[in-house]
Amino acid sequence: MSEVRTYTIAQDGQSIACHRCGLTSHNANDVRQRYCAKCGTFHVIRGPGYWQDEVSGVLRPVVEDLLNGKVLSADQIAIMRAYLQQWIGSPVWDRNPFLDAISTPHLEDLRRRVDKITTDDDLEEWLVDADNYGFDPL
Ligand SMILES: [Zn+2]
């Protein structure tokens, strides 16, 4: 049993072609989210990337320092911010059937504030709120 894919990512990774409508998009968000604007649908719902699965080795020591209660450097905070941006930005959260009138503003709040994380306190505050809202990226 083989599944027919509904899209193709170009070899250079810069565009996505939809097999349903024939549209090729060079929009980086469309490529990343496997989205077709013409069809208005995601080809696949990609889960958020978790730090445990990250293979570059850059993120893991930062998360471990964080979990061990160490104060992070500015560079480490920037790495955490990038991680949390992709995590909370995942379209999975928008498709959550439990997303309701209460959790939708929480998600929007977290997405808005994640870009502004620049200090240890910002990071701590964001993670506490995320936890209170039921989001656990760690
Ligand atoms: Zn399409």
mmCIF file of C-alpha atoms and ligand atoms in Angstrom:
data_model
loop_
_atom_site.group_PDB
_atom_site.id
_atom_site.type_symbol
_atom_site.label_atom_id
_atom_site.label_comp_id
_atom_site.label_asym_id
_atom_site.label_seq_id
_atom_site.Cartn_x
_atom_site.Cartn_y
_atom_site.Cartn_z
ATOM 1 C CA MET A 1 0.000 0.000 0.000
ATOM 2 C CA SER A 2 1.598 3.240 -1.073
ATOM 3 C CA GLU A 3 0.355 6.722 -0.439
ATOM 4 C CA VAL A 4 0.308 9.216 -3.275
ATOM 5 C CA ARG A 5 1.948 12.448 -2.268
ATOM 6 C CA THR A 6 0.038 15.613 -3.011
ATOM 7 C CA TYR A 7 3.088 17.847 -3.320
ATOM 8 C CA THR A 8 6.714 18.009 -4.390
ATOM 9 C CA ILE A 9 9.453 20.082 -2.792
ATOM 10 C CA ALA A 10 11.991 21.327 -5.357
ATOM 11 C CA GLN A 11 15.483 19.866 -5.100
ATOM 12 C CA ASP A 12 16.856 23.195 -3.920
ATOM 13 C CA GLY A 13 14.173 23.267 -1.213
ATOM 14 C CA GLN A 14 13.013 26.708 -2.332
ATOM 15 C CA SER A 15 9.577 25.924 -3.728
ATOM 16 C CA ILE A 16 6.613 23.613 -3.340
ATOM 17 C CA ALA A 17 4.478 22.302 -6.190
ATOM 18 C CA CYS A 18 0.891 21.237 -5.516
ATOM 19 C CA HIS A 19 -0.220 18.133 -7.409
ATOM 20 C CA ARG A 20 -3.871 18.957 -6.887
ATOM 21 C CA CYS A 21 -3.996 22.359 -8.564
ATOM 22 C CA GLY A 22 -0.572 22.621 -10.202
ATOM 23 C CA LEU A 23 0.473 25.754 -8.323
ATOM 24 C CA THR A 24 4.170 26.203 -7.571
ATOM 25 C CA SER A 25 4.872 28.495 -4.635
ATOM 26 C CA HIS A 26 8.212 30.054 -3.759
ATOM 27 C CA ASN A 27 6.883 31.439 -0.500
ATOM 28 C CA ALA A 28 9.171 30.226 2.309
ATOM 29 C CA ASN A 29 6.239 29.791 4.710
ATOM 30 C CA ASP A 30 4.333 27.692 2.182
ATOM 31 C CA VAL A 31 7.375 25.468 1.736
ATOM 32 C CA ARG A 32 8.005 25.143 5.459
ATOM 33 C CA GLN A 33 4.377 24.496 6.345
ATOM 34 C CA ARG A 34 3.666 22.332 3.274
ATOM 35 C CA TYR A 35 0.829 24.678 2.396
ATOM 36 C CA CYS A 36 -0.984 25.445 -0.869
ATOM 37 C CA ALA A 37 -2.502 28.923 -0.937
ATOM 38 C CA LYS A 38 -4.637 28.175 -4.003
ATOM 39 C CA CYS A 39 -6.198 25.058 -2.451
ATOM 40 C CA GLY A 40 -6.114 26.705 0.984
ATOM 41 C CA THR A 41 -4.962 23.480 2.627
ATOM 42 C CA PHE A 42 -1.945 21.923 4.265
ATOM 43 C CA HIS A 43 -0.608 18.878 2.429
ATOM 44 C CA VAL A 44 0.546 17.436 5.708
ATOM 45 C CA ILE A 45 0.164 18.726 9.208
ATOM 46 C CA ARG A 46 3.693 18.933 10.478
ATOM 47 C CA GLY A 47 4.168 18.704 14.197
ATOM 48 C CA PRO A 48 6.366 21.199 15.954
ATOM 49 C CA GLY A 49 10.018 20.234 16.114
ATOM 50 C CA TYR A 50 11.044 19.232 19.628
ATOM 51 C CA TRP A 51 14.504 20.010 20.975
ATOM 52 C CA GLN A 52 15.010 16.319 21.806
ATOM 53 C CA ASP A 53 14.901 15.567 18.064
ATOM 54 C CA GLU A 54 17.182 18.393 16.990
ATOM 55 C CA VAL A 55 20.337 16.925 15.488
ATOM 56 C CA SER A 56 22.690 19.894 15.067
ATOM 57 C CA GLY A 57 23.666 19.727 18.752
ATOM 58 C CA VAL A 58 23.298 23.494 19.124
ATOM 59 C CA LEU A 59 20.038 23.507 21.011
ATOM 60 C CA ARG A 60 20.477 20.619 23.442
ATOM 61 C CA PRO A 61 23.152 22.181 25.719
ATOM 62 C CA VAL A 62 21.112 25.389 25.881
ATOM 63 C CA VAL A 63 17.940 23.571 26.964
ATOM 64 C CA GLU A 64 19.953 21.528 29.464
ATOM 65 C CA ASP A 65 21.438 24.698 30.975
ATOM 66 C CA LEU A 66 17.936 26.131 31.166
ATOM 67 C CA LEU A 67 16.520 23.015 32.825
ATOM 68 C CA ASN A 68 19.428 23.054 35.279
ATOM 69 C CA GLY A 69 18.490 26.581 36.299
ATOM 70 C CA LYS A 70 21.554 28.289 34.818
ATOM 71 C CA VAL A 71 21.384 31.885 33.630
ATOM 72 C CA LEU A 72 21.555 31.874 29.824
ATOM 73 C CA SER A 73 23.799 34.135 27.756
ATOM 74 C CA ALA A 74 22.341 36.434 25.081
ATOM 75 C CA ASP A 75 23.416 33.954 22.398
ATOM 76 C CA GLN A 76 21.719 31.103 24.220
ATOM 77 C CA ILE A 77 18.536 33.118 24.614
ATOM 78 C CA ALA A 78 18.562 33.808 20.861
ATOM 79 C CA ILE A 79 18.816 30.051 20.227
ATOM 80 C CA MET A 80 15.909 29.391 22.604
ATOM 81 C CA ARG A 81 13.862 32.135 20.950
ATOM 82 C CA ALA A 82 14.377 30.603 17.496
ATOM 83 C CA TYR A 83 13.389 27.197 18.865
ATOM 84 C CA LEU A 84 10.243 28.513 20.550
ATOM 85 C CA GLN A 85 9.284 30.530 17.453
ATOM 86 C CA GLN A 86 9.178 27.456 15.252
ATOM 87 C CA TRP A 87 7.543 25.426 18.023
ATOM 88 C CA ILE A 88 4.671 27.772 18.847
ATOM 89 C CA GLY A 89 4.422 28.736 15.148
ATOM 90 C CA SER A 90 3.554 25.163 14.135
ATOM 91 C CA PRO A 91 0.228 24.948 12.277
ATOM 92 C CA VAL A 92 -0.602 21.932 14.425
ATOM 93 C CA TRP A 93 -1.811 24.260 17.176
ATOM 94 C CA ASP A 94 -4.266 25.924 14.791
ATOM 95 C CA ARG A 95 -5.705 22.534 13.931
ATOM 96 C CA ASN A 96 -6.079 21.419 17.530
ATOM 97 C CA PRO A 97 -9.744 20.388 17.924
ATOM 98 C CA PHE A 98 -9.558 21.538 21.546
ATOM 99 C CA LEU A 99 -8.594 25.043 20.482
ATOM 100 C CA ASP A 100 -11.477 27.191 21.641
ATOM 101 C CA ALA A 101 -12.440 30.752 22.483
ATOM 102 C CA ILE A 102 -10.123 30.678 25.490
ATOM 103 C CA SER A 103 -7.042 28.984 24.083
ATOM 104 C CA THR A 104 -7.004 30.809 20.741
ATOM 105 C CA PRO A 105 -6.090 34.176 22.350
ATOM 106 C CA HIS A 106 -3.509 32.358 24.492
ATOM 107 C CA LEU A 107 -1.864 30.948 21.375
ATOM 108 C CA GLU A 108 -1.908 34.353 19.693
ATOM 109 C CA ASP A 109 -0.449 35.934 22.823
ATOM 110 C CA LEU A 110 2.412 33.422 22.947
ATOM 111 C CA ARG A 111 3.137 33.869 19.222
ATOM 112 C CA ARG A 112 3.210 37.636 19.575
ATOM 113 C CA ARG A 113 5.456 37.603 22.627
ATOM 114 C CA VAL A 114 7.914 34.933 21.508
ATOM 115 C CA ASP A 115 9.594 37.418 19.128
ATOM 116 C CA LYS A 116 10.278 39.751 22.058
ATOM 117 C CA ILE A 117 12.148 37.278 24.243
ATOM 118 C CA THR A 118 15.528 38.931 24.823
ATOM 119 C CA THR A 119 16.314 38.300 28.480
ATOM 120 C CA ASP A 120 16.281 35.418 30.932
ATOM 121 C CA ASP A 121 13.243 36.986 32.618
ATOM 122 C CA ASP A 122 11.350 37.240 29.293
ATOM 123 C CA LEU A 123 12.103 33.609 28.621
ATOM 124 C CA GLU A 124 11.074 32.471 32.082
ATOM 125 C CA GLU A 125 7.850 34.467 31.936
ATOM 126 C CA TRP A 126 6.987 33.114 28.487
ATOM 127 C CA LEU A 127 7.606 29.518 29.544
ATOM 128 C CA VAL A 128 5.526 29.896 32.720
ATOM 129 C CA ASP A 129 2.626 31.381 30.750
ATOM 130 C CA ALA A 130 2.931 28.709 28.053
ATOM 131 C CA ASP A 131 2.777 26.063 30.770
ATOM 132 C CA ASN A 132 -0.274 27.722 32.340
ATOM 133 C CA TYR A 133 -1.930 27.775 28.926
ATOM 134 C CA GLY A 134 -1.223 24.072 28.424
ATOM 135 C CA PHE A 135 1.720 24.375 26.016
ATOM 136 C CA ASP A 136 4.875 22.486 26.932
ATOM 137 C CA PRO A 137 7.806 22.938 24.543
ATOM 138 C CA LEU A 138 10.382 21.477 26.951
HETATM 139 ZN ZN ZN B 1 -3.008 23.400 -4.672
#
